[in-house]
mmCIF file of C-alpha atoms in Angstrom:
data_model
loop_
_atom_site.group_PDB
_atom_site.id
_atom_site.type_symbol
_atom_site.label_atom_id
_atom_site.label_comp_id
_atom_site.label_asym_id
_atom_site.label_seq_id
_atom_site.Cartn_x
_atom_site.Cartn_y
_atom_site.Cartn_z
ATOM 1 C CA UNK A 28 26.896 136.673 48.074
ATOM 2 C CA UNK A 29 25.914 134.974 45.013
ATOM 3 C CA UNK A 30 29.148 133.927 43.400
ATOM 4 C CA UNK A 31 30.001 130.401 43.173
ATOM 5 C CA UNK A 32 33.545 129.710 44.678
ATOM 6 C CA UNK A 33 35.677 126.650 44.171
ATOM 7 C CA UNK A 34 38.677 125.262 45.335
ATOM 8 C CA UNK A 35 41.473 122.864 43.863
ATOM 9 C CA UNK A 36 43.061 121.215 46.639
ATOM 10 C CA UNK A 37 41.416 120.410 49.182
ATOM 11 C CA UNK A 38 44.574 121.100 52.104
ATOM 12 C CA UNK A 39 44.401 122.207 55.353
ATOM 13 C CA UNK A 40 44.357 126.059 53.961
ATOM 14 C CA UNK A 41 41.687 125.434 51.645
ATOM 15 C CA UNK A 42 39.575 124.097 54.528
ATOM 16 C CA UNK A 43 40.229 126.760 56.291
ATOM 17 C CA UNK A 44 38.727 129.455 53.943
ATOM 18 C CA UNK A 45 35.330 126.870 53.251
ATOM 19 C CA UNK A 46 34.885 126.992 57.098
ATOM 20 C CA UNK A 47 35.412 130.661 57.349
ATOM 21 C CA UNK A 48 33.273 131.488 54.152
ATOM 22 C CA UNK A 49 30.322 129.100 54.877
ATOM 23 C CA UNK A 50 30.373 129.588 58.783
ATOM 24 C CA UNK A 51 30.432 133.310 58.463
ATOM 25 C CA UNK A 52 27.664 132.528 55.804
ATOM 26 C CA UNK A 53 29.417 134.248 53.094
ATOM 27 C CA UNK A 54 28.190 131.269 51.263
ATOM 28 C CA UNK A 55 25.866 128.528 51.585
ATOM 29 C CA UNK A 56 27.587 124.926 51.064
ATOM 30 C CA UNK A 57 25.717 124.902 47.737
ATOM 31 C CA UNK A 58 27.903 127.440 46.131
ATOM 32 C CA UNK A 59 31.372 126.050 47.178
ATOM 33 C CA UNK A 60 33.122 123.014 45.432
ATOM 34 C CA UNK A 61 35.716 121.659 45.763
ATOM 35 C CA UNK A 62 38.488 118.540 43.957
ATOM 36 C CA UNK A 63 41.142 116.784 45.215
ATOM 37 C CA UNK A 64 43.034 113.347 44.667
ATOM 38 C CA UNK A 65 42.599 112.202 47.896
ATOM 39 C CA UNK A 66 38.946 110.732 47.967
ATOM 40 C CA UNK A 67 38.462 110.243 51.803
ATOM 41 C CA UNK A 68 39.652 113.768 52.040
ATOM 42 C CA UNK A 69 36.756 114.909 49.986
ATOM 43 C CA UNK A 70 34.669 112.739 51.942
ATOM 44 C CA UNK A 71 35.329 114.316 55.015
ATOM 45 C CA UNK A 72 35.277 117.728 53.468
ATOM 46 C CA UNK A 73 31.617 117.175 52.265
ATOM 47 C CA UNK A 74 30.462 115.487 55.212
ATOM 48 C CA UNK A 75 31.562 118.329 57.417
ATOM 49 C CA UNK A 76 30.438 121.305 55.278
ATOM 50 C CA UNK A 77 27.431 120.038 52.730
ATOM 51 C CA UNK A 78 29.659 120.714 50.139
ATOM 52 C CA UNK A 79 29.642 119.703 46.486
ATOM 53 C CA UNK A 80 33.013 117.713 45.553
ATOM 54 C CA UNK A 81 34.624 116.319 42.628
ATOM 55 C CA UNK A 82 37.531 114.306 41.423
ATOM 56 C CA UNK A 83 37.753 116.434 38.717
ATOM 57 C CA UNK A 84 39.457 119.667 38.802
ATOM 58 C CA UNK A 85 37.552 120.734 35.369
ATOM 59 C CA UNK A 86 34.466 119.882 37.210
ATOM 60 C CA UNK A 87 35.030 122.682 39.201
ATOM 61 C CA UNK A 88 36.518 125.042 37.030
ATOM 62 C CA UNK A 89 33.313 124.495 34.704
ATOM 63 C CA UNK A 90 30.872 125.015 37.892
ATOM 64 C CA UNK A 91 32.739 128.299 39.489
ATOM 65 C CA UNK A 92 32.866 132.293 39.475
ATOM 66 C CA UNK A 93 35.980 132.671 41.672
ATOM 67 C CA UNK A 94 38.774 129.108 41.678
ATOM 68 C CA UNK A 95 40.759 128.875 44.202
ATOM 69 C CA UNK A 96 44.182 126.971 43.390
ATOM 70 C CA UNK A 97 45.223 125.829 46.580
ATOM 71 C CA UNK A 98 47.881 122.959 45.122
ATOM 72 C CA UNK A 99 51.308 123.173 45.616
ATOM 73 C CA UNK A 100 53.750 125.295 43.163
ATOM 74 C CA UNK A 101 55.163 121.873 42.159
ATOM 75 C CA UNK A 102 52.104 121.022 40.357
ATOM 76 C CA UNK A 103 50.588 123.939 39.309
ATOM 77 C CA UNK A 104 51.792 124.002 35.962
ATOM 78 C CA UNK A 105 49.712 121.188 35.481
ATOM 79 C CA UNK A 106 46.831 121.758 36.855
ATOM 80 C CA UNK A 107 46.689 125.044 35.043
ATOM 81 C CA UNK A 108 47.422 123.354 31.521
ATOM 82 C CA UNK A 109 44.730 120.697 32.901
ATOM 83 C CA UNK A 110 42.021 123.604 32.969
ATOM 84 C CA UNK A 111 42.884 126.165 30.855
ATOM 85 C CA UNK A 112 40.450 125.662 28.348
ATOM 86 C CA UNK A 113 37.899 125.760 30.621
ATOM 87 C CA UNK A 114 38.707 129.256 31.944
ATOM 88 C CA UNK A 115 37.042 132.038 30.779
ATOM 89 C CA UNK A 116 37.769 135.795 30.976
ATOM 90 C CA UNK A 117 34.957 136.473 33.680
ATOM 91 C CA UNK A 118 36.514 133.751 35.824
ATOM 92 C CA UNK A 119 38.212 134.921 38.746
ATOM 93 C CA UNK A 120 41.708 132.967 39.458
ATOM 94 C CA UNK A 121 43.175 133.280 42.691
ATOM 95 C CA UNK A 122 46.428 131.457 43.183
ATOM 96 C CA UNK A 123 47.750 130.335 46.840
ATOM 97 C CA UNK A 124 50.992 129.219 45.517
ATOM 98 C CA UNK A 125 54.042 130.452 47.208
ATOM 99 C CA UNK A 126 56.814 131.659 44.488
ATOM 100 C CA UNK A 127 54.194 131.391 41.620
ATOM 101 C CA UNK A 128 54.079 134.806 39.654
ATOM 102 C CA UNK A 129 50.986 135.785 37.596
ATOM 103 C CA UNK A 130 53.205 136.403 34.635
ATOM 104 C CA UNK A 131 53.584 132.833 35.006
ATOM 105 C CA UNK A 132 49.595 131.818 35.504
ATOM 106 C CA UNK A 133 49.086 134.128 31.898
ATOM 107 C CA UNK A 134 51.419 132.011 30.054
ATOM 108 C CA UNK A 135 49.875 128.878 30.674
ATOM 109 C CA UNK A 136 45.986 130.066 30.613
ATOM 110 C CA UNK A 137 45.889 133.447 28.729
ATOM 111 C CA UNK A 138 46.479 136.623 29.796
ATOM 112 C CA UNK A 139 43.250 138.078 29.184
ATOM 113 C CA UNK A 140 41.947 136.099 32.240
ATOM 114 C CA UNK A 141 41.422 137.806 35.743
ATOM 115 C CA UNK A 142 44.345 136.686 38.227
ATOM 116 C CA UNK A 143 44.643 137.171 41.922
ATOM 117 C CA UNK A 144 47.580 136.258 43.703
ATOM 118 C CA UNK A 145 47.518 135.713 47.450
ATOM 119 C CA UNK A 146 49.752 134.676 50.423
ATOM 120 C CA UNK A 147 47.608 134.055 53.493
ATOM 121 C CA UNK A 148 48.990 132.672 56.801
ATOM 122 C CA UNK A 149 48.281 130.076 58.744
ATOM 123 C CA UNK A 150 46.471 132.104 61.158
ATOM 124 C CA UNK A 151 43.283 132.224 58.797
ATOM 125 C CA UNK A 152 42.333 129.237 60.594
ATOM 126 C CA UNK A 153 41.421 130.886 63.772
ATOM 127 C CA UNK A 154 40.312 133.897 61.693
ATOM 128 C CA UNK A 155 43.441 135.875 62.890
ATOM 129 C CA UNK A 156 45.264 135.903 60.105
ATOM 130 C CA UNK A 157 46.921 138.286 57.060
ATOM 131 C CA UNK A 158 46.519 138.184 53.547
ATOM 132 C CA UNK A 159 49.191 139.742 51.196
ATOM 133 C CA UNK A 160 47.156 140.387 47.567
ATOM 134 C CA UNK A 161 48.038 141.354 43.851
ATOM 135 C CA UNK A 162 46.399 140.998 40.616
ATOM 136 C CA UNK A 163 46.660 141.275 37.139
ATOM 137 C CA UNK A 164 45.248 144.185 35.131
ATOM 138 C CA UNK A 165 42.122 142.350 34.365
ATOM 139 C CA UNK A 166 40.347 142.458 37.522
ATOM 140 C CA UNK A 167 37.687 145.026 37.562
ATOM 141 C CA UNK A 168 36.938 147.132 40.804
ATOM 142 C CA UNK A 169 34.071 145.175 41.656
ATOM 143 C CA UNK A 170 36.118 142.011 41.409
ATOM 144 C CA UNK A 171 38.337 143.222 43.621
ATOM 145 C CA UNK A 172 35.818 143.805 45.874
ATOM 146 C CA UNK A 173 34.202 140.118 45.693
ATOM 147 C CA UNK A 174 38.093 138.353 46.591
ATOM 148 C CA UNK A 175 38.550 141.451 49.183
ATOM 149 C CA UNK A 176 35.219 140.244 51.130
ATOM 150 C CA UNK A 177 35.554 136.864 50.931
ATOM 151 C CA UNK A 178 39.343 136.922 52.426
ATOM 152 C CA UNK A 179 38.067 139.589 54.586
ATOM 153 C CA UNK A 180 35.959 137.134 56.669
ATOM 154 C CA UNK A 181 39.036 134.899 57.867
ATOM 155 C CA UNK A 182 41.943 137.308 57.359
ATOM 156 C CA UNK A 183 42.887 140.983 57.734
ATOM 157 C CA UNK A 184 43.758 142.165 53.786
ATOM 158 C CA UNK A 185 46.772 144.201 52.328
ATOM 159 C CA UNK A 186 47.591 144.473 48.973
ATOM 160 C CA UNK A 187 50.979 145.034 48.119
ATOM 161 C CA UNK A 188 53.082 144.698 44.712
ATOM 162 C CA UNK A 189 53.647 141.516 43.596
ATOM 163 C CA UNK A 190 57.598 142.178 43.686
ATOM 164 C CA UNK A 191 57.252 142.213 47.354
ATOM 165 C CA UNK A 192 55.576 139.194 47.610
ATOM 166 C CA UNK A 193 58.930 137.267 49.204
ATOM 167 C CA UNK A 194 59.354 139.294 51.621
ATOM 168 C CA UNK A 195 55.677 139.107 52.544
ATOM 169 C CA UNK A 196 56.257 134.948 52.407
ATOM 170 C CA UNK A 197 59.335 135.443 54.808
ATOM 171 C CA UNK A 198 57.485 137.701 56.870
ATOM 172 C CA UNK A 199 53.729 136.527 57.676
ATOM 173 C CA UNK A 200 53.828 133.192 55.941
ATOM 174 C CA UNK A 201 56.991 131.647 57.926
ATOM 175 C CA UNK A 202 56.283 134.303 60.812
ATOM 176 C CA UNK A 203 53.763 132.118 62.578
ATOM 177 C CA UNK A 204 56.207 129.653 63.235
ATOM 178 C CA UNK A 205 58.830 132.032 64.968
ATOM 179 C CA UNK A 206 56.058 133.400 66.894
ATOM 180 C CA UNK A 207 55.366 129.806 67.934
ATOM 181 C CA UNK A 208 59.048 129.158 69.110
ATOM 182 C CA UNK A 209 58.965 132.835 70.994
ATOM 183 C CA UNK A 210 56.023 131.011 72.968
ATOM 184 C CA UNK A 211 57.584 128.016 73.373
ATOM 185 C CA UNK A 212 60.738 129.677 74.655
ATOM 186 C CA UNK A 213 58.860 132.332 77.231
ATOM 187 C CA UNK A 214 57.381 129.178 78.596
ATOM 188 C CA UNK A 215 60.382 127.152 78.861
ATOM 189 C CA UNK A 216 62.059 130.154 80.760
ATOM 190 C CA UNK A 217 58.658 130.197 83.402
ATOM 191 C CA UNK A 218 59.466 126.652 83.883
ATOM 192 C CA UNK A 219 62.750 126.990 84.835
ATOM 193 C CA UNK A 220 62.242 129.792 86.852
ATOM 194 C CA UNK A 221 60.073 127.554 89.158
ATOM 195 C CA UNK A 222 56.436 127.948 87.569
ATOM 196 C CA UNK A 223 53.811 124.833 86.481
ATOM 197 C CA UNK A 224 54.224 124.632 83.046
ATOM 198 C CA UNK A 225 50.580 124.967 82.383
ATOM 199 C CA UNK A 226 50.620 128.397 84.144
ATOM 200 C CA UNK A 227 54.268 129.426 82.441
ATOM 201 C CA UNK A 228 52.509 128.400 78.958
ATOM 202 C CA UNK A 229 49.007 130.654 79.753
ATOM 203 C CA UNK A 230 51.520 133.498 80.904
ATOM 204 C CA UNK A 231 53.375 133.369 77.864
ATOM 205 C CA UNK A 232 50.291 132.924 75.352
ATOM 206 C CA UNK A 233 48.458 136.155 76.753
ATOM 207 C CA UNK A 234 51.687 138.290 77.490
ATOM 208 C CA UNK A 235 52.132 137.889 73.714
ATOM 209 C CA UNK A 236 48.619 138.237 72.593
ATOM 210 C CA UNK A 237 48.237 141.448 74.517
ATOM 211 C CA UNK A 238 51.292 142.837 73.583
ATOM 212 C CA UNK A 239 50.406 142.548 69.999
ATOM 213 C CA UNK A 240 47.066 144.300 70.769
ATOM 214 C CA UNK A 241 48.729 146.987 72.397
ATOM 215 C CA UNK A 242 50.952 147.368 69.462
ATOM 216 C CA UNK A 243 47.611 147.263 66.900
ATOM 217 C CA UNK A 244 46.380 150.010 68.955
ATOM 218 C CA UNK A 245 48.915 152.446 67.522
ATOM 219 C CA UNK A 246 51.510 153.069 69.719
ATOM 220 C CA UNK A 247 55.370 152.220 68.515
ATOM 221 C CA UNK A 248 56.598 148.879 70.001
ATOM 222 C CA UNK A 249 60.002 150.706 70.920
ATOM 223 C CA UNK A 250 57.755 153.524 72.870
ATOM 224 C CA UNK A 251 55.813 150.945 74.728
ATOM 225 C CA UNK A 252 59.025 148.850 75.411
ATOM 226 C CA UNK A 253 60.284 151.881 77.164
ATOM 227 C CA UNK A 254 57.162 152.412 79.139
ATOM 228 C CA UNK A 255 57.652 149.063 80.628
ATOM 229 C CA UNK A 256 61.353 149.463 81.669
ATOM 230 C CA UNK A 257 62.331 150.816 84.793
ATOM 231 C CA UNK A 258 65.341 151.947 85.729
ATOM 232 C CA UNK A 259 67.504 149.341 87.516
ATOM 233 C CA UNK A 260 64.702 147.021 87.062
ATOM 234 C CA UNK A 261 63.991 143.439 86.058
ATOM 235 C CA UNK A 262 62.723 144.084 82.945
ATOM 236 C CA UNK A 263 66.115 146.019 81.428
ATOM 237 C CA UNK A 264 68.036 143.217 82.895
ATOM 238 C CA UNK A 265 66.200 140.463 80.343
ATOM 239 C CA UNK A 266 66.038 143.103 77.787
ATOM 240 C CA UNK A 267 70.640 142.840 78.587
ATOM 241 C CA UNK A 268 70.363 139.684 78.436
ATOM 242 C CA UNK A 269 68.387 139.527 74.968
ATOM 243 C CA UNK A 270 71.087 142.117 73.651
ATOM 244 C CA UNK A 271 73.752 140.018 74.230
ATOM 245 C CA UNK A 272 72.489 136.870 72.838
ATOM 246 C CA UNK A 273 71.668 138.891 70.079
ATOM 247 C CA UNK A 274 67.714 137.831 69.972
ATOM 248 C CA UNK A 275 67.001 140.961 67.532
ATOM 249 C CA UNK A 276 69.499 140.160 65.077
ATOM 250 C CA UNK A 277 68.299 136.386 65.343
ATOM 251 C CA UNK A 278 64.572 137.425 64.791
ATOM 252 C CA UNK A 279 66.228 139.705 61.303
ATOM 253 C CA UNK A 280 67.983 137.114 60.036
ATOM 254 C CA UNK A 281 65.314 134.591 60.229
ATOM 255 C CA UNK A 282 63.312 136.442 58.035
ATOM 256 C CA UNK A 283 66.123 137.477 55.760
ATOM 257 C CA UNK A 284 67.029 133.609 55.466
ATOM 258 C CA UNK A 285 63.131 132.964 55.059
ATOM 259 C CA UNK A 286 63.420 135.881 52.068
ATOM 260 C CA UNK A 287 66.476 134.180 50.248
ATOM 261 C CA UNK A 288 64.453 130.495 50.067
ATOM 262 C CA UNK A 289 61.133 132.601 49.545
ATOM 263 C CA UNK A 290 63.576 133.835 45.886
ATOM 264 C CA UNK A 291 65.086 130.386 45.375
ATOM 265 C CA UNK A 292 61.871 129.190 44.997
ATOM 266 C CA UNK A 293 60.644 131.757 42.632
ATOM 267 C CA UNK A 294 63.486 131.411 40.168
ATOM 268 C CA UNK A 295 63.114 128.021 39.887
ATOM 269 C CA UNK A 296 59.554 128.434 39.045
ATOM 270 C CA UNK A 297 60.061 131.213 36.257
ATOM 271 C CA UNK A 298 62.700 129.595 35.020
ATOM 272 C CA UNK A 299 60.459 125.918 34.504
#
């Protein structure tokens, strides 16, 4: 791939894309740069990839095909004013910002410049994860491509309308993190059931990993629940006992509660 990508902010998700684009060499550490205000950060980012970094976010913006803005929503405002003139219409934008609508990104740099919005999960950095995707009107088909092949190498892709995008922040950003207390919980329950919690948190890590699988494979997770639960068994007794303590509504209104903040947030961001 020949397109220079940059990034500005140099966080934890950030890092995680430069490892997955220049370790799948998508891109040679030449063609990725990358500013943040934290110096030793870039330090350590440069020394560990061979990357180019700057203090200066224009620096960037003036040396890349595709900019990554992977800053928080607070700031982006900002950062966009900061660069705007810089930004031309071949330029390829892609925002990370949660609640940050491209209506929004257009006001402050033009809207005759390309936009991508994404919400990728934390999961990119073990190249597991999902990538939610919109754009503006601007991109071209082989633009779409480009973004679509670079996410592609860290991060399953699905693009879905940018109305949606709270629920898709409720769903597979903060959905990591109930998956994580699932885990934690299955494992607690080995323990006190009398197993080593090394071997409670190993049974609980692949039961869920393999279950997922199964589910990826095609097959309905209420269809393969059933295949799993005899009659008078053990396994319809904890499915009782999750009924009563009403772990599926829990699970719902996690993400519904996610959903609400996921809006907050927006509305306070079109409304800045």
């Amino acid at each position: 791939m020949n397109a220079r990508v940059g990034f500005i902010g140099g966080g934890n998700m950030a890092e995680a894309f430069i490892d997955a684009f220049i370790n799948g060499e998508f891109l040679l550490p030449n063609q990725v740069f990358v500013s943040d205000i934290n110096r030793e950060r870039l330090k350590y980012l440069e020394e560990k990839y061979g990357i180019k970094t700057f203090s200066s976010n224009i620096e960037v913006s003036i040396n890349s095909d595709i900019i990554f803005l992977a800053v928080k929503p607070q700031i982006m405002s900002s950062i966009l004013r900061e660069i705007a003139e810089t930004i031309s219409p071949t330029q390829i934008i892609v925002s990370m910002a949660a609640g940050y609508p491209i209506k929004k990104i257009e006001e402050l740099i033009g809207n005759d410049k390309k936009i991508v919005r994404i919400m990728p999960n934390i999961l990119i950095k073990v190249k597991k994860g999902i990538t939610a995707l919109c754009h503006n009107f601007r991109l071209l088909n082989e633009d779409l491509k480009l973004v679509e092949s670079l996410l592609s190498s860290c991060s399953e892709v699905v693009s879905v309308d940018e109305k949606l995008f709270d629920g898709v922040t409720a769903l597979s950003g903060s959905g990591p993190a109930f998956i994580f207390l699932m885990i934690e919980a299955l494992s607690d329950g080995g323990v006190k059931v009398g197993l080593p919690r090394d071997v409670a948190l190993k049974l609980a890590i692949e039961t869920i990993i393999g279950s997922a699988t199964m589910v990826k494979l095609g097959e309905h997770p209420e269809v393969l629940k059933d295949k799993v639960t005899s009659p008078a068994g053990t396994t319809i007794a904890g499915l009782s006992a999750l009924e009563e303590n009403r772990t599926r509504y829990a699970f719902m209104k996690a993400i519904e509660e996610a959903y609400k903040r996921s809006i907050g947030i927006t509305k306070l961001i079109e409304e800045m």
